[in-house]
mmCIF file with all atom_site columns, C-alpha atoms in Angstrom:
data_model
loop_
_atom_site.group_PDB
_atom_site.id
_atom_site.type_symbol
_atom_site.label_atom_id
_atom_site.label_alt_id
_atom_site.label_comp_id
_atom_site.label_asym_id
_atom_site.label_entity_id
_atom_site.label_seq_id
_atom_site.pdbx_PDB_ins_code
_atom_site.Cartn_x
_atom_site.Cartn_y
_atom_site.Cartn_z
_atom_site.occupancy
_atom_site.B_iso_or_equiv
_atom_site.pdbx_formal_charge
_atom_site.auth_seq_id
_atom_site.auth_comp_id
_atom_site.auth_asym_id
_atom_site.auth_atom_id
_atom_site.pdbx_PDB_model_num
ATOM 1   C CA . MET A 1 1   ? 10.229 43.371  59.087 1.00 49.00 ? 1   MET A CA 1
ATOM 2   C CA . ASP A 1 2   ? 9.446  46.792  57.728 1.00 53.00 ? 2   ASP A CA 1
ATOM 3   C CA . ALA A 1 3   ? 12.944 47.938  58.646 1.00 58.00 ? 3   ALA A CA 1
ATOM 4   C CA . VAL A 1 4   ? 14.547 46.327  55.572 1.00 63.00 ? 4   VAL A CA 1
ATOM 5   C CA . PRO A 1 5   ? 13.497 48.276  52.471 1.00 69.00 ? 5   PRO A CA 1
ATOM 6   C CA . GLY A 1 6   ? 12.811 46.205  49.311 1.00 69.00 ? 6   GLY A CA 1
ATOM 7   C CA . LEU A 1 7   ? 12.438 42.903  51.190 1.00 71.00 ? 7   LEU A CA 1
ATOM 8   C CA . SER A 1 8   ? 9.009  41.430  50.633 1.00 75.00 ? 8   SER A CA 1
ATOM 9   C CA . ARG A 1 9   ? 7.408  38.780  52.772 1.00 74.00 ? 9   ARG A CA 1
ATOM 10  C CA . ARG A 1 10  ? 7.746  36.316  49.864 1.00 73.00 ? 10  ARG A CA 1
ATOM 11  C CA . HIS A 1 11  ? 11.524 36.875  49.614 1.00 70.00 ? 11  HIS A CA 1
ATOM 12  C CA . ALA A 1 12  ? 11.960 36.658  53.370 1.00 69.00 ? 12  ALA A CA 1
ATOM 13  C CA . LEU A 1 13  ? 10.076 33.344  53.604 1.00 74.00 ? 13  LEU A CA 1
ATOM 14  C CA . GLY A 1 14  ? 11.962 31.993  50.564 1.00 70.00 ? 14  GLY A CA 1
ATOM 15  C CA . GLY A 1 15  ? 15.268 32.838  52.207 1.00 71.00 ? 15  GLY A CA 1
ATOM 16  C CA . LEU A 1 16  ? 14.131 31.238  55.453 1.00 69.00 ? 16  LEU A CA 1
ATOM 17  C CA . ALA A 1 17  ? 13.077 28.057  53.623 1.00 69.00 ? 17  ALA A CA 1
ATOM 18  C CA . ALA A 1 18  ? 16.417 27.893  51.814 1.00 68.00 ? 18  ALA A CA 1
ATOM 19  C CA . GLY A 1 19  ? 18.256 28.491  55.069 1.00 68.00 ? 19  GLY A CA 1
ATOM 20  C CA . LEU A 1 20  ? 16.429 25.599  56.728 1.00 70.00 ? 20  LEU A CA 1
ATOM 21  C CA . THR A 1 21  ? 16.703 23.259  53.729 1.00 67.00 ? 21  THR A CA 1
ATOM 22  C CA . LEU A 1 22  ? 20.450 23.542  53.156 1.00 64.00 ? 22  LEU A CA 1
ATOM 23  C CA . PRO A 1 23  ? 21.469 22.087  56.555 1.00 64.00 ? 23  PRO A CA 1
ATOM 24  C CA . VAL A 1 24  ? 19.046 19.198  56.022 1.00 62.00 ? 24  VAL A CA 1
ATOM 25  C CA . LEU A 1 25  ? 20.577 18.485  52.613 1.00 62.00 ? 25  LEU A CA 1
ATOM 26  C CA . ALA A 1 26  ? 24.062 18.739  54.071 1.00 62.00 ? 26  ALA A CA 1
ATOM 27  C CA . ALA A 1 27  ? 23.110 16.264  56.795 1.00 62.00 ? 27  ALA A CA 1
ATOM 28  C CA . CYS A 1 28  ? 21.764 13.846  54.193 1.00 61.00 ? 28  CYS A CA 1
ATOM 29  C CA . SER A 1 29  ? 24.886 14.053  52.086 1.00 55.00 ? 29  SER A CA 1
ATOM 30  C CA . SER A 1 30  ? 27.174 13.412  55.063 1.00 49.00 ? 30  SER A CA 1
ATOM 31  C CA . ASP A 1 31  ? 25.198 10.209  55.780 1.00 48.00 ? 31  ASP A CA 1
ATOM 32  C CA . ASP A 1 32  ? 26.121 9.088   52.271 1.00 45.00 ? 32  ASP A CA 1
ATOM 33  C CA . GLY A 1 33  ? 29.788 9.762   52.899 1.00 46.00 ? 33  GLY A CA 1
ATOM 34  C CA . GLY A 1 34  ? 29.627 13.262  51.413 1.00 45.00 ? 34  GLY A CA 1
ATOM 35  C CA . GLY A 1 35  ? 31.958 16.088  52.336 1.00 46.00 ? 35  GLY A CA 1
ATOM 36  C CA . ASP A 1 36  ? 35.585 16.556  51.414 1.00 48.00 ? 36  ASP A CA 1
ATOM 37  C CA . SER A 1 37  ? 37.039 14.127  53.924 1.00 46.00 ? 37  SER A CA 1
ATOM 38  C CA . GLY A 1 38  ? 34.252 11.584  53.367 1.00 45.00 ? 38  GLY A CA 1
ATOM 39  C CA . SER A 1 39  ? 34.621 11.925  49.631 1.00 43.00 ? 39  SER A CA 1
ATOM 40  C CA . SER A 1 40  ? 38.347 11.283  49.594 1.00 43.00 ? 40  SER A CA 1
ATOM 41  C CA . ALA A 1 41  ? 37.903 8.492   52.106 1.00 44.00 ? 41  ALA A CA 1
ATOM 42  C CA . ASP A 1 42  ? 35.270 6.943   49.866 1.00 44.00 ? 42  ASP A CA 1
ATOM 43  C CA . SER A 1 43  ? 37.404 7.229   46.737 1.00 41.00 ? 43  SER A CA 1
ATOM 44  C CA . THR A 1 44  ? 40.454 5.722   48.400 1.00 40.00 ? 44  THR A CA 1
ATOM 45  C CA . PRO A 1 45  ? 38.736 2.496   49.533 1.00 40.00 ? 45  PRO A CA 1
ATOM 46  C CA . THR A 1 46  ? 36.954 2.284   46.197 1.00 39.00 ? 46  THR A CA 1
ATOM 47  C CA . GLN A 1 47  ? 40.270 2.483   44.396 1.00 39.00 ? 47  GLN A CA 1
ATOM 48  C CA . SER A 1 48  ? 41.750 -0.046  46.787 1.00 38.00 ? 48  SER A CA 1
ATOM 49  C CA . SER A 1 49  ? 38.699 -2.274  46.400 1.00 39.00 ? 49  SER A CA 1
ATOM 50  C CA . ASP A 1 50  ? 38.788 -1.931  42.627 1.00 40.00 ? 50  ASP A CA 1
ATOM 51  C CA . ALA A 1 51  ? 42.498 -2.643  42.580 1.00 40.00 ? 51  ALA A CA 1
ATOM 52  C CA . ALA A 1 52  ? 42.036 -5.612  44.895 1.00 40.00 ? 52  ALA A CA 1
ATOM 53  C CA . SER A 1 53  ? 38.979 -7.034  43.151 1.00 36.00 ? 53  SER A CA 1
ATOM 54  C CA . PRO A 1 54  ? 40.584 -7.677  39.746 1.00 37.00 ? 54  PRO A CA 1
ATOM 55  C CA . ALA A 1 55  ? 43.693 -9.009  41.427 1.00 39.00 ? 55  ALA A CA 1
ATOM 56  C CA . GLU A 1 56  ? 41.596 -11.266 43.616 1.00 40.00 ? 56  GLU A CA 1
ATOM 57  C CA . SER A 1 57  ? 39.435 -12.275 40.666 1.00 39.00 ? 57  SER A CA 1
ATOM 58  C CA . GLY A 1 58  ? 42.487 -12.819 38.496 1.00 41.00 ? 58  GLY A CA 1
ATOM 59  C CA . SER A 1 59  ? 44.298 -14.813 41.132 1.00 39.00 ? 59  SER A CA 1
ATOM 60  C CA . ALA A 1 60  ? 41.154 -16.785 41.886 1.00 41.00 ? 60  ALA A CA 1
ATOM 61  C CA . SER A 1 61  ? 40.506 -17.649 38.234 1.00 39.00 ? 61  SER A CA 1
ATOM 62  C CA . THR A 1 62  ? 44.151 -18.058 37.242 1.00 36.00 ? 62  THR A CA 1
ATOM 63  C CA . PRO A 1 63  ? 44.838 -20.898 39.684 1.00 38.00 ? 63  PRO A CA 1
ATOM 64  C CA . ALA A 1 64  ? 41.442 -22.444 38.882 1.00 38.00 ? 64  ALA A CA 1
ATOM 65  C CA . GLU A 1 65  ? 42.354 -22.940 35.222 1.00 40.00 ? 65  GLU A CA 1
ATOM 66  C CA . PRO A 1 66  ? 45.561 -24.909 35.879 1.00 46.00 ? 66  PRO A CA 1
ATOM 67  C CA . GLU A 1 67  ? 43.721 -26.894 38.553 1.00 59.00 ? 67  GLU A CA 1
ATOM 68  C CA . GLY A 1 68  ? 41.216 -27.953 35.933 1.00 86.00 ? 68  GLY A CA 1
ATOM 69  C CA . LEU A 1 69  ? 38.035 -27.197 34.116 1.00 93.00 ? 69  LEU A CA 1
ATOM 70  C CA . VAL A 1 70  ? 36.107 -29.924 35.866 1.00 97.00 ? 70  VAL A CA 1
ATOM 71  C CA . ALA A 1 71  ? 36.788 -33.025 37.916 1.00 97.00 ? 71  ALA A CA 1
ATOM 72  C CA . ALA A 1 72  ? 36.869 -36.149 35.753 1.00 97.00 ? 72  ALA A CA 1
ATOM 73  C CA . ALA A 1 73  ? 34.454 -37.793 38.195 1.00 97.00 ? 73  ALA A CA 1
ATOM 74  C CA . ASP A 1 74  ? 31.883 -35.056 37.445 1.00 97.00 ? 74  ASP A CA 1
ATOM 75  C CA . VAL A 1 75  ? 31.705 -35.905 33.727 1.00 98.00 ? 75  VAL A CA 1
ATOM 76  C CA . PRO A 1 76  ? 29.188 -38.723 33.171 1.00 98.00 ? 76  PRO A CA 1
ATOM 77  C CA . VAL A 1 77  ? 30.146 -41.597 30.866 1.00 98.00 ? 77  VAL A CA 1
ATOM 78  C CA . GLY A 1 78  ? 28.165 -41.403 27.617 1.00 98.00 ? 78  GLY A CA 1
ATOM 79  C CA . SER A 1 79  ? 27.360 -37.724 28.184 1.00 98.00 ? 79  SER A CA 1
ATOM 80  C CA . GLY A 1 80  ? 29.157 -34.620 29.449 1.00 98.00 ? 80  GLY A CA 1
ATOM 81  C CA . VAL A 1 81  ? 28.962 -31.216 31.086 1.00 98.00 ? 81  VAL A CA 1
ATOM 82  C CA . ILE A 1 82  ? 28.572 -27.725 29.647 1.00 97.00 ? 82  ILE A CA 1
ATOM 83  C CA . LEU A 1 83  ? 30.962 -25.152 31.114 1.00 96.00 ? 83  LEU A CA 1
ATOM 84  C CA . ASP A 1 84  ? 31.356 -21.453 30.298 1.00 93.00 ? 84  ASP A CA 1
ATOM 85  C CA . SER A 1 85  ? 33.066 -21.758 26.942 1.00 95.00 ? 85  SER A CA 1
ATOM 86  C CA . VAL A 1 86  ? 33.568 -25.493 26.448 1.00 97.00 ? 86  VAL A CA 1
ATOM 87  C CA . VAL A 1 87  ? 31.650 -28.739 26.602 1.00 98.00 ? 87  VAL A CA 1
ATOM 88  C CA . VAL A 1 88  ? 33.554 -31.619 28.204 1.00 98.00 ? 88  VAL A CA 1
ATOM 89  C CA . THR A 1 89  ? 32.335 -35.092 27.237 1.00 98.00 ? 89  THR A CA 1
ATOM 90  C CA . GLN A 1 90  ? 33.211 -38.677 28.127 1.00 98.00 ? 90  GLN A CA 1
ATOM 91  C CA . PRO A 1 91  ? 31.918 -40.817 25.238 1.00 98.00 ? 91  PRO A CA 1
ATOM 92  C CA . THR A 1 92  ? 33.446 -43.960 26.764 1.00 98.00 ? 92  THR A CA 1
ATOM 93  C CA . LYS A 1 93  ? 34.933 -44.527 30.208 1.00 97.00 ? 93  LYS A CA 1
ATOM 94  C CA . GLY A 1 94  ? 38.218 -42.621 30.550 1.00 96.00 ? 94  GLY A CA 1
ATOM 95  C CA . ASP A 1 95  ? 38.007 -40.989 27.079 1.00 97.00 ? 95  ASP A CA 1
ATOM 96  C CA . PHE A 1 96  ? 37.531 -37.245 27.586 1.00 98.00 ? 96  PHE A CA 1
ATOM 97  C CA . LYS A 1 97  ? 36.839 -34.727 24.822 1.00 98.00 ? 97  LYS A CA 1
ATOM 98  C CA . ALA A 1 98  ? 36.221 -30.982 24.822 1.00 98.00 ? 98  ALA A CA 1
ATOM 99  C CA . PHE A 1 99  ? 34.444 -28.850 22.246 1.00 98.00 ? 99  PHE A CA 1
ATOM 100 C CA . SER A 1 100 ? 33.496 -25.205 21.925 1.00 98.00 ? 100 SER A CA 1
ATOM 101 C CA . ALA A 1 101 ? 30.200 -24.461 23.678 1.00 98.00 ? 101 ALA A CA 1
ATOM 102 C CA . THR A 1 102 ? 29.213 -22.091 20.859 1.00 98.00 ? 102 THR A CA 1
ATOM 103 C CA . CYS A 1 103 ? 26.836 -23.457 18.223 1.00 98.00 ? 103 CYS A CA 1
ATOM 104 C CA . THR A 1 104 ? 28.241 -23.115 14.714 1.00 97.00 ? 104 THR A CA 1
ATOM 105 C CA . HIS A 1 105 ? 24.838 -22.112 13.293 1.00 97.00 ? 105 HIS A CA 1
ATOM 106 C CA . GLU A 1 106 ? 24.061 -18.754 14.932 1.00 95.00 ? 106 GLU A CA 1
ATOM 107 C CA . GLY A 1 107 ? 26.569 -18.531 17.782 1.00 97.00 ? 107 GLY A CA 1
ATOM 108 C CA . CYS A 1 108 ? 24.196 -19.469 20.624 1.00 97.00 ? 108 CYS A CA 1
ATOM 109 C CA . LYS A 1 109 ? 25.654 -21.297 23.600 1.00 97.00 ? 109 LYS A CA 1
ATOM 110 C CA . VAL A 1 110 ? 24.735 -24.977 23.556 1.00 98.00 ? 110 VAL A CA 1
ATOM 111 C CA . SER A 1 111 ? 22.048 -25.647 26.109 1.00 97.00 ? 111 SER A CA 1
ATOM 112 C CA . SER A 1 112 ? 21.898 -29.319 27.048 1.00 97.00 ? 112 SER A CA 1
ATOM 113 C CA . ILE A 1 113 ? 23.760 -32.565 26.750 1.00 97.00 ? 113 ILE A CA 1
ATOM 114 C CA . ASP A 1 114 ? 22.739 -36.208 26.983 1.00 96.00 ? 114 ASP A CA 1
ATOM 115 C CA . THR A 1 115 ? 24.004 -38.645 24.357 1.00 96.00 ? 115 THR A CA 1
ATOM 116 C CA . GLU A 1 116 ? 24.299 -35.584 22.071 1.00 98.00 ? 116 GLU A CA 1
ATOM 117 C CA . ILE A 1 117 ? 25.087 -31.904 22.573 1.00 98.00 ? 117 ILE A CA 1
ATOM 118 C CA . HIS A 1 118 ? 22.029 -29.732 21.859 1.00 98.00 ? 118 HIS A CA 1
ATOM 119 C CA . CYS A 1 119 ? 21.477 -26.086 20.957 1.00 97.00 ? 119 CYS A CA 1
ATOM 120 C CA . ARG A 1 120 ? 18.006 -24.839 21.838 1.00 96.00 ? 120 ARG A CA 1
ATOM 121 C CA . CYS A 1 121 ? 18.140 -21.793 19.557 1.00 96.00 ? 121 CYS A CA 1
ATOM 122 C CA . HIS A 1 122 ? 17.446 -23.646 16.301 1.00 95.00 ? 122 HIS A CA 1
ATOM 123 C CA . GLY A 1 123 ? 17.633 -27.331 17.160 1.00 97.00 ? 123 GLY A CA 1
ATOM 124 C CA . SER A 1 124 ? 21.171 -28.226 16.131 1.00 98.00 ? 124 SER A CA 1
ATOM 125 C CA . SER A 1 125 ? 22.734 -31.294 17.737 1.00 98.00 ? 125 SER A CA 1
ATOM 126 C CA . TYR A 1 126 ? 26.301 -32.561 17.835 1.00 98.00 ? 126 TYR A CA 1
ATOM 127 C CA . SER A 1 127 ? 28.113 -35.813 18.595 1.00 98.00 ? 127 SER A CA 1
ATOM 128 C CA . ILE A 1 128 ? 29.722 -36.127 22.028 1.00 98.00 ? 128 ILE A CA 1
ATOM 129 C CA . THR A 1 129 ? 32.490 -38.189 20.382 1.00 98.00 ? 129 THR A CA 1
ATOM 130 C CA . ASP A 1 130 ? 33.779 -35.831 17.697 1.00 98.00 ? 130 ASP A CA 1
ATOM 131 C CA . GLY A 1 131 ? 31.534 -32.731 17.723 1.00 98.00 ? 131 GLY A CA 1
ATOM 132 C CA . SER A 1 132 ? 30.104 -33.571 14.303 1.00 98.00 ? 132 SER A CA 1
ATOM 133 C CA . VAL A 1 133 ? 26.673 -32.269 13.321 1.00 98.00 ? 133 VAL A CA 1
ATOM 134 C CA . GLN A 1 134 ? 23.963 -34.833 14.047 1.00 98.00 ? 134 GLN A CA 1
ATOM 135 C CA . GLY A 1 135 ? 20.952 -32.699 13.168 1.00 97.00 ? 135 GLY A CA 1
ATOM 136 C CA . GLY A 1 136 ? 19.566 -29.218 12.657 1.00 97.00 ? 136 GLY A CA 1
ATOM 137 C CA . PRO A 1 137 ? 20.870 -26.289 10.651 1.00 97.00 ? 137 PRO A CA 1
ATOM 138 C CA . ALA A 1 138 ? 24.449 -26.179 12.013 1.00 97.00 ? 138 ALA A CA 1
ATOM 139 C CA . PRO A 1 139 ? 26.829 -25.909 9.038  1.00 97.00 ? 139 PRO A CA 1
ATOM 140 C CA . SER A 1 140 ? 29.921 -27.376 10.702 1.00 98.00 ? 140 SER A CA 1
ATOM 141 C CA . PRO A 1 141 ? 31.049 -29.415 13.722 1.00 98.00 ? 141 PRO A CA 1
ATOM 142 C CA . LEU A 1 142 ? 31.881 -27.898 17.077 1.00 98.00 ? 142 LEU A CA 1
ATOM 143 C CA . PRO A 1 143 ? 35.599 -27.051 17.180 1.00 98.00 ? 143 PRO A CA 1
ATOM 144 C CA . GLU A 1 144 ? 37.485 -29.565 19.323 1.00 98.00 ? 144 GLU A CA 1
ATOM 145 C CA . GLU A 1 145 ? 39.778 -28.480 22.158 1.00 96.00 ? 145 GLU A CA 1
ATOM 146 C CA . ALA A 1 146 ? 42.710 -30.616 23.327 1.00 96.00 ? 146 ALA A CA 1
ATOM 147 C CA . VAL A 1 147 ? 42.344 -31.866 26.896 1.00 96.00 ? 147 VAL A CA 1
ATOM 148 C CA . ALA A 1 148 ? 44.520 -33.601 29.448 1.00 96.00 ? 148 ALA A CA 1
ATOM 149 C CA . VAL A 1 149 ? 43.630 -35.425 32.648 1.00 96.00 ? 149 VAL A CA 1
ATOM 150 C CA . SER A 1 150 ? 45.915 -34.930 35.625 1.00 94.00 ? 150 SER A CA 1
ATOM 151 C CA . GLY A 1 151 ? 45.209 -35.555 39.273 1.00 93.00 ? 151 GLY A CA 1
ATOM 152 C CA . GLY A 1 152 ? 41.576 -36.285 38.520 1.00 95.00 ? 152 GLY A CA 1
ATOM 153 C CA . GLN A 1 153 ? 41.124 -32.877 36.857 1.00 96.00 ? 153 GLN A CA 1
ATOM 154 C CA . ILE A 1 154 ? 40.449 -32.174 33.191 1.00 97.00 ? 154 ILE A CA 1
ATOM 155 C CA . THR A 1 155 ? 42.415 -29.255 31.756 1.00 95.00 ? 155 THR A CA 1
ATOM 156 C CA . LEU A 1 156 ? 42.759 -27.717 28.323 1.00 94.00 ? 156 LEU A CA 1
ATOM 157 C CA . SER A 1 157 ? 46.170 -28.562 26.910 1.00 90.00 ? 157 SER A CA 1
#
């Protein structure tokens, strides 16, 4: 140890610690897919996965829309169902309506439906027949969407 001038014990031990730590860190990073070949291999599947995911999502949701928003049998007579962006109602047997699911008061999504459509944010309620305001602070009716029934499925038309 005394043969190397200017090298203190502190520097020697620091170098030894760094020399032992670097291989451990390298081993940890290779477990995570690190390294040049692991990195490019990881980015390639990620790009493929990312490219496939929107296509799969798009193809999965695109056919779902033409197939229908909801099955007519799943919409109770005298009530309805709340979907992502629309409320589908069946005021009387075989008469289907659809309205925006966004409350006209403050833009909250409507929260429940029985014989009326309700918004829990401020207590507005709407008719299942025409979307008109039945109570609460809503300034205007829910916008109506045109629907069609085909093959037992309700679609926006």
